[in-house]
Amino acid sequence: MPRIQQLDAHVADLIAAGEVVERPASVVKELVENAIDAGASAVVVELRRGGMGLIRVSDNGCGIASEELPAAFLRHATSKLRAAEDLGRIGTLGFRGEALAAISAVSRVDIRTRRREDTVGASLHLEGGVPGEVEAAGAPEGTTILVRDLFYNTPARLKFMKKDSAETAAVSGLMQHLALSHPDISFKFLKDGADTLHTPGDGRLNSAVYAALGRDFARGLLAVQGRGGDVEVSGFITAPLQGRGSRGMQSFFVNGRFIKSQLLTAALEEGYRNQLMKGKFPGCVLAVTLPVNQVDVNVHPAKTQVKFAQEKAVFDAVYHTVLDALDQRGGPLFPAARPAEAAVNPRGDFFQAMDSKTFREQGGEASKPARGDRVPFRPVWDTERPSASVRLSDSAPERPLESLGPLGSVPERSPEPLRRSKSGPERPAREQRSPFPPMRQDAPPSVVRWKPAIPQAPERPAIPQGELPGQAALQPPAPWRIAGEVLRTYIICESEDGCVYLIDKHAAHERINFERLKSSTEPPMRQALLTPAAVELGREEAALLLENLPLLEEFGFSCEDFGGGAILVREVPADVDAGDASAILEEIAANLREGRSPAERRENLLHTMACKAAIKGGWTSSPEELRVLVDKVQSGEVKYCPHGRPVAVKLTKNELEKMFKRA
Ligand code: ADP
Ligand code: MG
């Protein structure tokens, strides 16, 4: 029988420390929260080597009496809580009395502190939680804590530390939130000696937003202020047209504490319902203030979650505050001139999703573009058109359907360097074109059921003899007849054996893109932006992206640091909308943050890129585009979208007959 023993205090402390101190950012969080609780008006955070070298937090708060200094490092030692009933009304950020104990258990700590009323301060050194002697020391008013050799005595944890830059990124994001949570405190963050964040501490939230989140983000914000019962809501939200690509720019503070809350996110987003483009998220800096007995902050060791006593009241207060602010702007918030029915594929050409390999193979080196340029491209079949061409509609390009080849291999490019504006007038051909192939009353269905033949163009490399024994047996099956498209999203097809298929065109295209990107060994085609775009992201997001520049390059983005949480984008992949660059980069940053392993991060990135390069439900698609999608689904190449949703549903004749009570 195993003997049950109580762990000795040292091991127990290390275990407890693991919960509070997960990484350098957790140390910074706890130390800065202590500084805020100490009433500081200025806090300086210094980080070296992502915090693994050194973390120093200085404040000008109340300081600690020298005789109490060792006690501050004991577990469950706090000045903020006395009795159980106090737990129901916590007004400070800290209350567990665990942070200093936990931090000192896993590092080497030096503290120097002086209260205003003392002439001499005190210092103390601790190693692995073991304190030395308290010594008298000269010190400015306030407290400075220096943490070195984090996790030196817990090798298991040390092993799991990410790269220094990832840790720095996490601390940068945290500092942003801390600075936003207390505009009345001046925060300064020095990273390896460089000043990267400095808020004035003038008590104005917009000053803090400007300093922490950047000018561009601050400019697009609407001020909000509202109250519902005991719940007060104030801060800033993004205008509907400034929707973001992820939730990374949503910051919520409850009684001065940065928290993550699905309830608050839901309330915010509900306020924007029908006002934001699909796939976009609002950004915000929202402070929710309510009586301390209405919120339980003791639900998470890192104190990043809270529980509201009256969830509905909080939801309603946030929702109505947001809604009112958006309503007050007057007029349509989102240009209603582009309802779903009128949405035109804002991409130039669906088929331009071509990889550079195909481009080189078909365009030849002679026509190789300057990096990123859109090049007028003459496919080989322009000169020699197979006779079996079929025109689907009047304005459709006179181009043989057979020659469309694999998706993305037939660019009909315009020489312009950038994507056309979303509804630019220079696209009459597509806008006037009916989304459906014209009804062919004059011709029997068999005429429409063309047989895709192997392209005749002689320039194409001939398939070596002998590789295709029994050519006839390989004749592709008759293609599905496209009956039409409904809701500008679903393609309706009929197969020869009497089944009806509904295909989700976005999902199908996304899958095709995903496979193409996944299997491509060539770098993607890029487009150079006429003017490089400065994309404002959060500091954490920007740092994550900068740390992954080679990966971004691989995906077709050419970016560089622009300072202050912004990234300068020079090139984007050719098959995404240049105007989407900022949203895509935000989403990529979210992918990078969430991915647990390099493989998972890469896969997530592929998803994002595949989705962004795909046609969307609601866009007008040409018959040729629909045909390519249908053929891919028919051939079984495409079954599920990368997110696992089906791309097609099938209705058999029998099922239809049952529905109509014929069978
Ligand atoms: P908690 O913050 O939950 O009380 P900590 O372990 O973080 O627990 O801190 C223990 C105590 O040390 C605090 O309650 C506070 O009295 C004191 N203390 C810690 N940091 C500071 C600081 N920067 N300035 C003044 N007092 C501090
Ligand atoms: Mg604390």
XYZ file of C-alpha atoms and ligand atoms in Angstrom:
691
model
C 0.000 0.000 0.000
C 1.397 3.417 -0.812
C 1.837 5.566 2.231
C 0.115 8.886 2.179
C 2.295 11.734 3.355
C 1.818 15.433 3.545
C 4.203 17.188 1.169
C 6.849 19.279 2.809
C 6.271 23.024 2.707
C 8.896 23.643 0.035
C 7.349 21.231 -2.473
C 3.871 22.490 -1.663
C 5.050 26.047 -2.304
C 6.522 25.092 -5.658
C 3.258 23.445 -6.684
C 1.233 26.449 -5.578
C 3.685 28.782 -7.296
C 3.132 26.946 -10.563
C -0.495 28.043 -10.558
C 0.244 31.705 -10.070
C 3.536 32.041 -11.905
C 3.194 30.416 -15.246
C 5.533 32.626 -17.234
C 7.278 36.004 -17.016
C 4.053 37.797 -17.901
C 2.406 36.390 -14.770
C 5.208 37.816 -12.639
C 4.817 41.232 -14.237
C 1.062 41.086 -13.790
C 1.259 40.330 -10.088
C 3.960 42.904 -9.381
C 2.206 45.675 -11.293
C -1.085 44.847 -9.621
C 0.649 45.192 -6.280
C 1.962 48.587 -7.362
C -1.536 49.685 -8.383
C -2.956 48.455 -5.074
C -0.206 50.410 -3.312
C -1.641 53.614 -4.762
C 1.248 54.340 -7.117
C 0.862 57.106 -9.695
C 3.827 55.905 -11.748
C 4.985 52.366 -12.505
C 8.065 51.384 -14.480
C 8.483 47.846 -15.791
C 11.772 46.695 -17.196
C 12.320 43.415 -18.961
C 15.442 41.729 -20.198
C 15.495 38.609 -22.350
C 11.744 38.286 -22.265
C 11.829 38.363 -18.483
C 14.027 35.294 -18.219
C 17.016 37.588 -17.704
C 15.463 40.130 -15.422
C 12.142 41.666 -14.456
C 12.150 44.913 -12.526
C 9.003 46.680 -11.370
C 9.306 50.039 -9.601
C 6.486 52.095 -8.170
C 6.015 55.219 -6.102
C 3.302 53.693 -3.967
C 2.930 53.365 -0.205
C 5.936 51.092 0.347
C 6.267 48.369 2.975
C 7.405 48.804 6.566
C 10.782 47.152 7.114
C 9.486 44.990 9.965
C 6.744 43.615 7.689
C 8.966 42.926 4.745
C 9.590 39.194 5.355
C 5.871 38.656 5.988
C 4.989 39.968 2.541
C 6.703 36.879 1.108
C 4.837 34.353 3.210
C 2.036 32.380 1.635
C -1.430 33.731 2.347
C 0.083 36.901 3.775
C -1.801 39.989 2.677
C -2.774 43.419 3.883
C -5.858 43.474 1.682
C -8.112 40.933 3.276
C -8.815 40.128 6.905
C -11.862 37.911 7.230
C -13.919 35.567 5.085
C -16.668 38.125 4.645
C -14.185 40.524 3.033
C -14.005 38.101 0.099
C -17.427 39.298 -0.955
C -16.275 42.886 -1.401
C -12.806 42.968 -2.832
C -11.795 46.374 -4.081
C -8.116 45.661 -4.672
C -6.529 43.742 -7.510
C -4.707 41.377 -5.179
C -6.202 39.604 -2.200
C -4.845 36.073 -2.183
C -1.554 36.908 -0.509
C 0.170 34.455 -2.783
C 1.989 36.374 -5.454
C 5.167 37.401 -3.697
C 5.434 33.961 -2.077
C 4.953 32.243 -5.422
C 7.347 34.461 -7.345
C 10.084 34.235 -4.748
C 9.698 30.437 -4.564
C 10.811 30.060 -8.173
C 13.395 32.815 -8.618
C 15.916 35.107 -6.979
C 14.258 38.252 -5.699
C 15.569 41.590 -4.431
C 13.208 44.113 -2.938
C 13.925 47.646 -1.840
C 11.187 49.771 -0.350
C 10.487 52.893 1.667
C 7.324 54.367 3.049
C 6.831 58.111 2.847
C 6.927 58.445 6.624
C 10.266 56.592 6.964
C 13.597 58.261 6.440
C 15.397 55.023 5.735
C 14.106 52.234 3.593
C 14.699 48.487 3.730
C 15.970 45.781 1.424
C 15.716 42.016 1.365
C 17.116 39.259 -0.817
C 15.373 35.893 -1.268
C 16.519 32.766 -3.091
C 13.975 30.090 -3.900
C 11.673 31.582 -1.300
C 14.283 31.566 1.473
C 14.725 35.110 2.830
C 18.004 36.639 3.917
C 18.217 39.447 6.470
C 16.263 42.675 6.166
C 18.759 45.488 5.819
C 18.416 49.223 6.124
C 18.821 50.825 2.730
C 18.450 54.139 1.054
C 15.489 54.001 -1.294
C 13.116 56.369 -3.061
C 9.564 56.407 -1.817
C 7.782 53.312 -3.045
C 8.890 49.815 -3.916
C 11.224 48.237 -6.442
C 11.244 44.487 -6.955
C 13.849 42.750 -9.039
C 13.237 39.164 -10.173
C 16.107 37.166 -11.676
C 16.680 33.588 -12.781
C 13.016 32.781 -13.036
C 12.320 29.034 -12.758
C 15.975 28.315 -11.994
C 14.878 25.693 -9.473
C 11.980 24.247 -11.494
C 13.651 22.849 -14.629
C 10.388 21.268 -15.779
C 8.793 24.701 -16.092
C 11.914 26.234 -17.571
C 11.787 23.700 -20.370
C 8.350 24.894 -21.406
C 9.283 28.531 -21.690
C 8.781 29.934 -25.149
C 11.314 32.024 -26.992
C 12.274 35.298 -25.319
C 10.423 37.205 -27.997
C 7.188 35.320 -27.329
C 7.475 36.137 -23.641
C 8.193 39.765 -24.437
C 5.133 39.813 -26.669
C 2.993 38.452 -23.860
C 4.302 41.092 -21.452
C 3.740 43.825 -24.058
C 0.103 42.799 -24.402
C -0.267 42.693 -20.652
C 1.268 46.135 -20.203
C -1.189 47.477 -22.728
C -4.086 46.138 -20.698
C -2.688 47.349 -17.408
C -2.117 50.813 -18.857
C -5.660 50.916 -20.238
C -7.146 49.723 -16.967
C -5.655 52.671 -15.073
C -5.409 55.849 -17.117
C -4.651 57.711 -13.877
C -1.318 55.918 -13.540
C 1.668 56.579 -15.773
C 3.091 53.310 -17.064
C 6.453 52.936 -18.635
C 7.642 49.700 -20.182
C 11.271 49.197 -21.106
C 12.164 46.176 -23.137
C 15.872 45.395 -23.238
C 16.551 49.032 -22.457
C 14.221 50.473 -25.092
C 11.178 52.491 -24.111
C 8.241 50.755 -25.792
C 5.222 52.083 -23.951
C 4.717 55.226 -21.983
C 1.324 56.482 -20.901
C 0.901 59.948 -19.431
C -1.255 58.922 -16.483
C -3.383 62.039 -16.890
C -6.568 60.207 -15.979
C -7.972 60.354 -19.493
C -8.748 57.019 -21.069
C -8.225 58.356 -24.567
C -4.648 59.364 -23.717
C -4.001 55.822 -22.536
C -5.659 54.340 -25.631
C -3.626 56.585 -27.870
C -0.369 55.653 -26.156
C -1.095 51.957 -25.782
C -3.031 51.040 -28.913
C -1.765 53.552 -31.406
C -3.045 56.593 -33.202
C -4.892 54.828 -35.989
C -6.893 52.633 -33.686
C -7.660 55.575 -31.390
C -8.859 57.675 -34.300
C -11.582 55.278 -35.356
C -13.146 55.015 -31.909
C -16.500 56.188 -30.621
C -16.798 57.247 -27.017
C -19.471 55.423 -25.062
C -20.999 56.114 -21.700
C -23.995 54.450 -20.165
C -25.565 53.192 -17.026
C -28.022 50.461 -16.165
C -28.937 50.193 -12.489
C -25.718 49.847 -10.547
C -23.676 49.058 -13.611
C -21.756 51.830 -15.268
C -20.148 51.387 -18.666
C -17.683 53.756 -20.255
C -14.895 53.731 -22.764
C -14.511 53.409 -26.489
C -15.730 51.130 -29.237
C -14.732 50.878 -32.872
C -16.979 52.330 -35.540
C -18.759 49.583 -37.486
C -16.679 50.183 -40.577
C -13.517 49.689 -38.569
C -14.321 46.061 -37.745
C -11.321 43.952 -36.893
C -10.293 40.525 -38.124
C -10.275 39.004 -34.639
C -11.317 39.718 -31.089
C -7.732 40.691 -30.233
C -8.648 44.353 -29.832
C -11.415 43.831 -27.317
C -10.363 44.874 -23.834
C -12.765 44.737 -20.925
C -12.087 46.001 -17.445
C -14.265 45.292 -14.479
C -13.606 47.588 -11.551
C -10.160 48.316 -12.948
C -9.250 44.690 -13.571
C -8.575 43.413 -17.090
C -10.651 40.317 -17.590
C -11.734 37.927 -20.266
C -15.483 37.467 -20.376
C -17.709 35.749 -22.871
C -20.645 37.590 -21.409
C -19.151 41.006 -22.112
C -17.961 39.971 -25.572
C -21.438 38.717 -26.385
C -23.072 41.918 -25.112
C -20.705 44.060 -27.162
C -21.175 42.045 -30.325
C -24.929 41.922 -29.886
C -24.862 45.706 -29.945
C -23.273 45.567 -33.395
C -25.656 42.974 -34.770
C -26.270 43.538 -38.476
C -23.928 46.483 -38.514
C -20.639 44.722 -38.994
C -19.498 42.833 -42.002
C -19.522 39.084 -41.619
C -16.260 37.815 -40.192
C -15.447 41.157 -38.590
C -15.323 41.861 -34.882
C -15.675 45.085 -32.984
C -12.770 46.396 -30.978
C -13.258 48.131 -27.656
C -11.775 49.439 -24.483
C -14.676 49.190 -22.087
C -14.641 49.785 -18.378
C -17.491 48.257 -16.427
C -17.872 49.571 -12.912
C -20.233 48.057 -10.393
C -20.438 47.662 -6.615
C -17.708 45.315 -5.410
C -20.246 43.019 -3.802
C -21.831 42.427 -7.204
C -18.827 40.712 -8.662
C -16.840 37.688 -7.538
C -13.203 38.026 -8.501
C -12.141 34.886 -6.703
C -12.876 32.402 -9.465
C -9.505 32.031 -11.163
C -5.950 31.800 -9.751
C -4.704 34.374 -12.254
C -7.776 36.531 -11.512
C -8.525 37.028 -15.203
C -12.116 35.917 -14.915
C -14.948 37.136 -12.765
C -18.482 36.113 -11.973
C -21.266 38.643 -11.932
C -24.042 38.333 -9.372
C -26.497 39.728 -11.927
C -25.329 38.697 -15.331
C -28.358 40.014 -17.154
C -28.000 43.485 -15.696
C -24.369 43.604 -16.797
C -25.168 42.269 -20.247
C -27.979 44.783 -20.718
C -25.894 47.714 -19.545
C -23.107 46.947 -22.001
C -25.459 46.064 -24.829
C -27.554 49.225 -24.508
C -24.551 51.459 -24.060
C -23.042 50.113 -27.270
C -26.319 50.201 -29.146
C -27.045 53.783 -28.088
C -23.602 54.928 -29.117
C -23.936 53.318 -32.525
C -27.462 54.683 -33.004
C -26.434 58.191 -32.135
C -24.117 58.278 -35.057
C -27.212 58.572 -37.230
C -27.651 57.367 -40.761
C -26.819 53.923 -41.951
C -23.797 52.680 -40.109
C -22.921 50.263 -42.772
C -23.532 51.388 -46.309
C -26.802 49.707 -47.064
C -26.153 50.388 -50.699
C -24.399 47.060 -50.817
C -26.909 44.549 -49.547
C -26.095 40.927 -50.053
C -27.926 40.774 -53.363
C -25.781 43.480 -54.875
C -22.468 42.193 -53.623
C -20.110 41.659 -56.460
C -17.020 39.580 -56.136
C -14.631 42.297 -55.012
C -11.737 40.278 -56.250
C -10.607 40.963 -59.741
C -10.741 37.510 -61.119
C -11.563 34.300 -59.375
C -9.021 32.457 -61.445
C -6.109 34.550 -60.468
C -5.517 32.333 -57.484
C -2.621 30.919 -59.359
C 0.549 29.725 -57.800
C 3.829 30.930 -59.109
C 4.738 27.499 -60.396
C 1.742 27.427 -62.697
C 2.503 30.961 -63.678
C 6.054 30.184 -64.650
C 5.104 27.015 -66.411
C 2.470 28.735 -68.447
C 3.761 32.247 -68.761
C 7.381 31.380 -69.184
C 10.299 33.140 -67.648
C 10.177 35.830 -70.310
C 6.957 37.157 -68.933
C 8.041 36.826 -65.340
C 6.726 39.841 -63.508
C 8.639 42.231 -61.407
C 7.953 41.036 -57.869
C 4.343 41.511 -57.034
C 3.271 43.130 -60.260
C 0.094 42.021 -61.904
C 0.999 41.029 -65.364
C -1.219 40.708 -68.374
C -1.048 37.064 -69.055
C -1.768 35.370 -72.313
C -2.577 31.763 -71.848
C -1.474 29.454 -74.596
C -5.018 28.734 -75.643
C -5.556 32.355 -76.537
C -3.815 31.710 -79.776
C -5.089 28.290 -80.508
C -8.564 27.651 -79.358
C -9.925 24.162 -79.385
C -12.986 23.917 -81.510
C -15.275 22.548 -78.847
C -15.664 25.840 -77.080
C -18.972 26.678 -75.504
C -20.155 30.135 -74.656
C -22.209 30.252 -71.573
C -23.426 33.788 -71.710
C -23.200 36.825 -73.882
C -20.683 38.711 -71.914
C -18.666 35.760 -70.743
C -15.217 35.761 -72.176
C -14.974 33.734 -75.281
C -12.912 31.069 -73.751
C -13.131 27.336 -73.992
C -14.411 25.831 -70.821
C -12.153 22.886 -71.267
C -9.154 25.054 -71.016
C -10.014 26.281 -67.576
C -7.955 23.426 -66.292
C -7.357 23.089 -62.619
C -8.630 25.923 -60.515
C -6.303 28.797 -60.530
C -4.494 27.918 -63.692
C -6.259 30.262 -66.036
C -5.644 33.799 -65.123
C -7.343 36.342 -67.223
C -5.454 39.108 -65.713
C -5.640 42.791 -65.981
C -2.400 44.687 -65.844
C -3.438 46.872 -62.929
C -1.106 46.561 -59.973
C -3.776 46.424 -57.320
C -7.165 44.963 -56.805
C -10.008 46.996 -58.036
C -12.122 48.813 -55.550
C -14.978 46.773 -54.243
C -17.642 48.285 -56.398
C -15.565 50.202 -58.851
C -17.262 51.227 -62.056
C -14.505 49.705 -64.109
C -16.054 46.296 -63.886
C -19.123 46.518 -66.069
C -18.654 43.158 -67.686
C -19.015 41.236 -64.507
C -21.689 43.353 -62.948
C -23.968 43.163 -65.898
C -23.464 39.516 -66.375
C -26.199 37.298 -65.182
C -25.024 35.053 -62.421
C -26.724 32.152 -64.091
C -26.068 30.520 -67.373
C -28.892 31.587 -69.629
C -31.766 29.205 -69.874
C -31.404 27.260 -73.054
C -34.852 26.624 -74.247
C -33.603 26.257 -77.748
C -31.243 23.469 -77.037
C -31.781 20.103 -75.469
C -29.887 19.515 -72.228
C -27.408 17.342 -74.009
C -25.957 20.414 -75.676
C -25.117 21.928 -72.363
C -23.616 18.728 -71.169
C -20.364 19.236 -72.838
C -17.684 16.690 -72.405
C -14.529 18.093 -70.933
C -11.818 17.070 -73.317
C -8.145 17.011 -72.633
C -6.859 20.381 -73.842
C -5.733 20.312 -77.414
C -3.139 23.007 -77.232
C 0.035 21.598 -78.746
C 2.265 23.615 -76.420
C 1.122 21.496 -73.559
C 3.488 18.678 -72.776
C 2.154 15.533 -74.321
C 1.369 12.780 -71.904
C 4.033 10.161 -72.484
C 2.686 7.203 -74.340
C 2.138 4.159 -72.275
C 1.357 6.082 -69.136
C -2.292 6.120 -69.877
C -3.240 2.634 -70.860
C -6.843 2.414 -71.893
C -7.461 6.108 -72.518
C -11.104 5.466 -73.123
C -11.601 3.993 -69.693
C -10.308 7.215 -68.191
C -12.908 9.365 -69.892
C -14.203 11.562 -67.110
C -17.824 11.027 -66.157
C -20.418 13.353 -67.592
C -20.283 16.578 -65.667
C -23.091 17.618 -63.434
C -25.473 20.031 -65.030
C -25.541 23.326 -63.209
C -29.181 24.241 -62.774
C -28.353 27.589 -61.221
C -27.283 29.347 -58.101
C -29.502 30.419 -55.242
C -28.945 33.009 -52.534
C -25.688 33.758 -54.313
C -24.221 31.073 -52.162
C -25.444 27.646 -53.193
C -24.975 26.050 -56.571
C -27.685 23.620 -57.588
C -26.587 20.748 -59.802
C -28.054 17.657 -61.290
C -26.110 14.478 -61.920
C -26.706 12.037 -64.710
C -28.074 9.455 -62.315
C -30.806 11.822 -61.193
C -29.424 13.246 -57.967
C -29.531 16.867 -56.961
C -26.552 18.472 -55.282
C -26.368 21.743 -53.413
C -22.860 23.095 -53.173
C -21.726 25.842 -50.809
C -19.478 27.811 -53.112
C -17.422 29.492 -50.410
C -16.785 26.248 -48.571
C -15.809 24.480 -51.790
C -13.471 27.225 -52.896
C -11.947 27.441 -49.452
C -11.150 23.747 -49.529
C -9.637 23.983 -52.981
C -7.469 26.875 -51.868
C -6.483 25.016 -48.755
C -5.290 21.982 -50.678
C -3.504 24.151 -53.202
C -1.684 26.090 -50.503
C -0.896 22.971 -48.562
C 0.626 21.107 -51.438
C 2.333 24.058 -53.049
C 6.090 23.962 -52.914
C 6.411 27.334 -54.551
C 6.028 30.657 -52.820
C 2.691 32.249 -53.619
C 2.307 35.062 -56.095
C 2.405 38.417 -54.416
C 1.098 41.839 -55.142
C 3.079 44.872 -54.115
C 0.995 47.593 -52.529
C 1.312 50.892 -54.346
C 1.818 52.593 -51.021
C 2.949 50.356 -48.198
C 0.199 50.142 -45.601
C 0.830 50.734 -41.913
C -1.365 48.299 -40.062
C -2.047 49.138 -36.438
C -2.272 46.035 -34.314
C -1.967 45.472 -30.625
C 1.595 45.367 -29.370
C 1.288 41.687 -28.613
C -0.084 40.968 -32.074
C 2.584 43.061 -33.756
C 5.349 41.398 -31.769
C 4.001 37.960 -32.654
C 3.953 38.808 -36.328
C 7.417 40.334 -36.266
C 8.716 37.263 -34.602
C 7.277 35.182 -37.422
C 8.370 37.266 -40.389
C 9.881 34.311 -42.264
C 6.594 32.474 -41.948
C 4.702 35.518 -43.198
C 7.109 35.738 -46.132
C 6.350 32.146 -46.899
C 2.660 32.979 -47.064
C 3.252 35.943 -49.342
C 3.366 38.871 -46.927
C 6.281 41.205 -46.870
C 6.152 43.178 -43.625
C 8.411 45.095 -41.322
C 8.283 46.725 -37.933
C 6.721 50.181 -37.951
C 7.043 50.728 -34.213
C 4.405 51.261 -31.544
C 2.459 48.091 -32.328
C 2.200 48.842 -36.039
C 3.454 46.816 -38.974
C 4.334 48.118 -42.377
C 2.985 45.883 -45.127
C 4.651 46.078 -48.513
C 3.342 42.999 -50.267
C 0.394 40.698 -49.802
C -0.488 37.430 -51.531
C -1.939 37.978 -54.980
C -5.100 36.080 -54.202
C -6.328 38.150 -51.285
C -7.903 41.542 -51.290
C -5.256 44.161 -50.549
C -7.829 46.063 -48.518
C -8.161 43.062 -46.223
C -4.479 43.077 -45.275
C -5.023 44.431 -41.821
C -7.860 42.035 -41.007
C -5.867 39.102 -42.314
C -2.785 40.014 -40.331
C -4.874 40.332 -37.210
C -6.292 36.904 -37.793
C -2.848 35.507 -38.446
C -1.647 36.957 -35.158
C -4.554 35.251 -33.438
C -3.582 31.981 -35.163
C -0.025 32.380 -33.989
C -1.088 33.087 -30.446
C -3.459 30.166 -30.232
C -1.521 27.473 -32.071
C 0.040 25.058 -29.640
C 2.713 23.684 -31.926
C 4.429 24.954 -35.073
C 2.476 22.391 -37.101
C -0.823 23.559 -35.656
C 0.074 27.197 -36.226
C 0.954 26.478 -39.851
C -2.300 24.586 -40.368
C -4.283 27.453 -38.847
C -2.516 29.888 -41.118
C -3.384 27.771 -44.125
C -7.026 27.876 -43.049
C -6.975 31.626 -42.752
C -5.299 32.138 -46.095
C -7.571 29.633 -47.818
C -10.626 31.361 -46.414
C -9.448 34.854 -47.285
C -8.649 33.904 -50.841
C -12.011 32.216 -51.343
C -15.051 33.697 -52.998
C -17.709 34.504 -50.449
C -21.346 33.623 -50.234
C -23.226 36.661 -51.495
C -20.757 37.502 -54.209
C -21.674 37.238 -57.823
C -19.857 34.382 -59.471
C -19.468 33.746 -63.137
C -20.681 30.493 -64.678
C -17.079 29.504 -65.308
C -16.243 29.894 -61.658
C -19.213 27.823 -60.641
C -18.239 25.174 -63.153
C -14.767 24.790 -61.719
C -16.175 24.394 -58.228
C -18.795 21.906 -59.340
C -16.256 19.785 -61.204
C -13.995 19.627 -58.190
C -16.835 18.530 -55.981
C -18.035 16.024 -58.539
C -14.616 14.470 -58.850
C -14.591 13.914 -55.107
C -11.502 16.051 -54.710
C -13.360 18.370 -52.423
C -15.578 17.021 -49.697
C -15.270 19.150 -46.603
C -14.240 22.722 -46.070
C -11.060 23.040 -43.994
C -13.212 23.638 -40.922
C -14.937 20.318 -41.429
C -18.228 21.659 -42.740
C -19.607 19.804 -45.756
C -19.216 21.516 -49.097
C -22.114 19.728 -50.740
C -25.337 18.031 -49.798
C -27.028 15.453 -51.938
C -30.706 14.825 -52.529
C -31.595 11.675 -54.395
C -34.541 11.465 -56.732
C -36.109 9.103 -54.270
C -35.748 11.557 -51.416
C -37.299 14.295 -53.472
C -40.165 12.054 -54.421
C -40.748 11.222 -50.805
C -40.858 14.897 -49.953
C -43.554 15.407 -52.522
C -45.358 12.227 -51.522
C -44.839 10.800 -54.959
C -43.106 7.707 -53.674
P -1.704 40.274 -2.286
O -1.428 41.289 -3.316
O -2.701 39.268 -2.727
O -2.037 40.872 -0.965
P 1.067 39.641 -2.543
O 1.834 38.424 -2.241
O 1.050 40.116 -3.925
O -0.392 39.427 -2.026
O 1.619 40.800 -1.636
C 1.658 40.620 -0.241
C 1.573 41.951 0.449
O 2.762 42.701 0.257
C 0.479 42.860 -0.030
O -0.749 42.577 0.612
C 1.000 44.237 0.295
O 0.679 44.588 1.577
C 2.493 44.075 0.202
N 3.007 44.570 -1.089
C 3.348 43.828 -2.132
N 3.792 44.602 -3.145
C 3.745 45.870 -2.710
C 4.081 47.133 -3.297
N 4.555 47.237 -4.543
N 3.905 48.243 -2.538
C 3.414 48.142 -1.285
N 3.086 46.983 -0.707
C 3.239 45.850 -1.397
Mg -0.573 40.889 -5.064
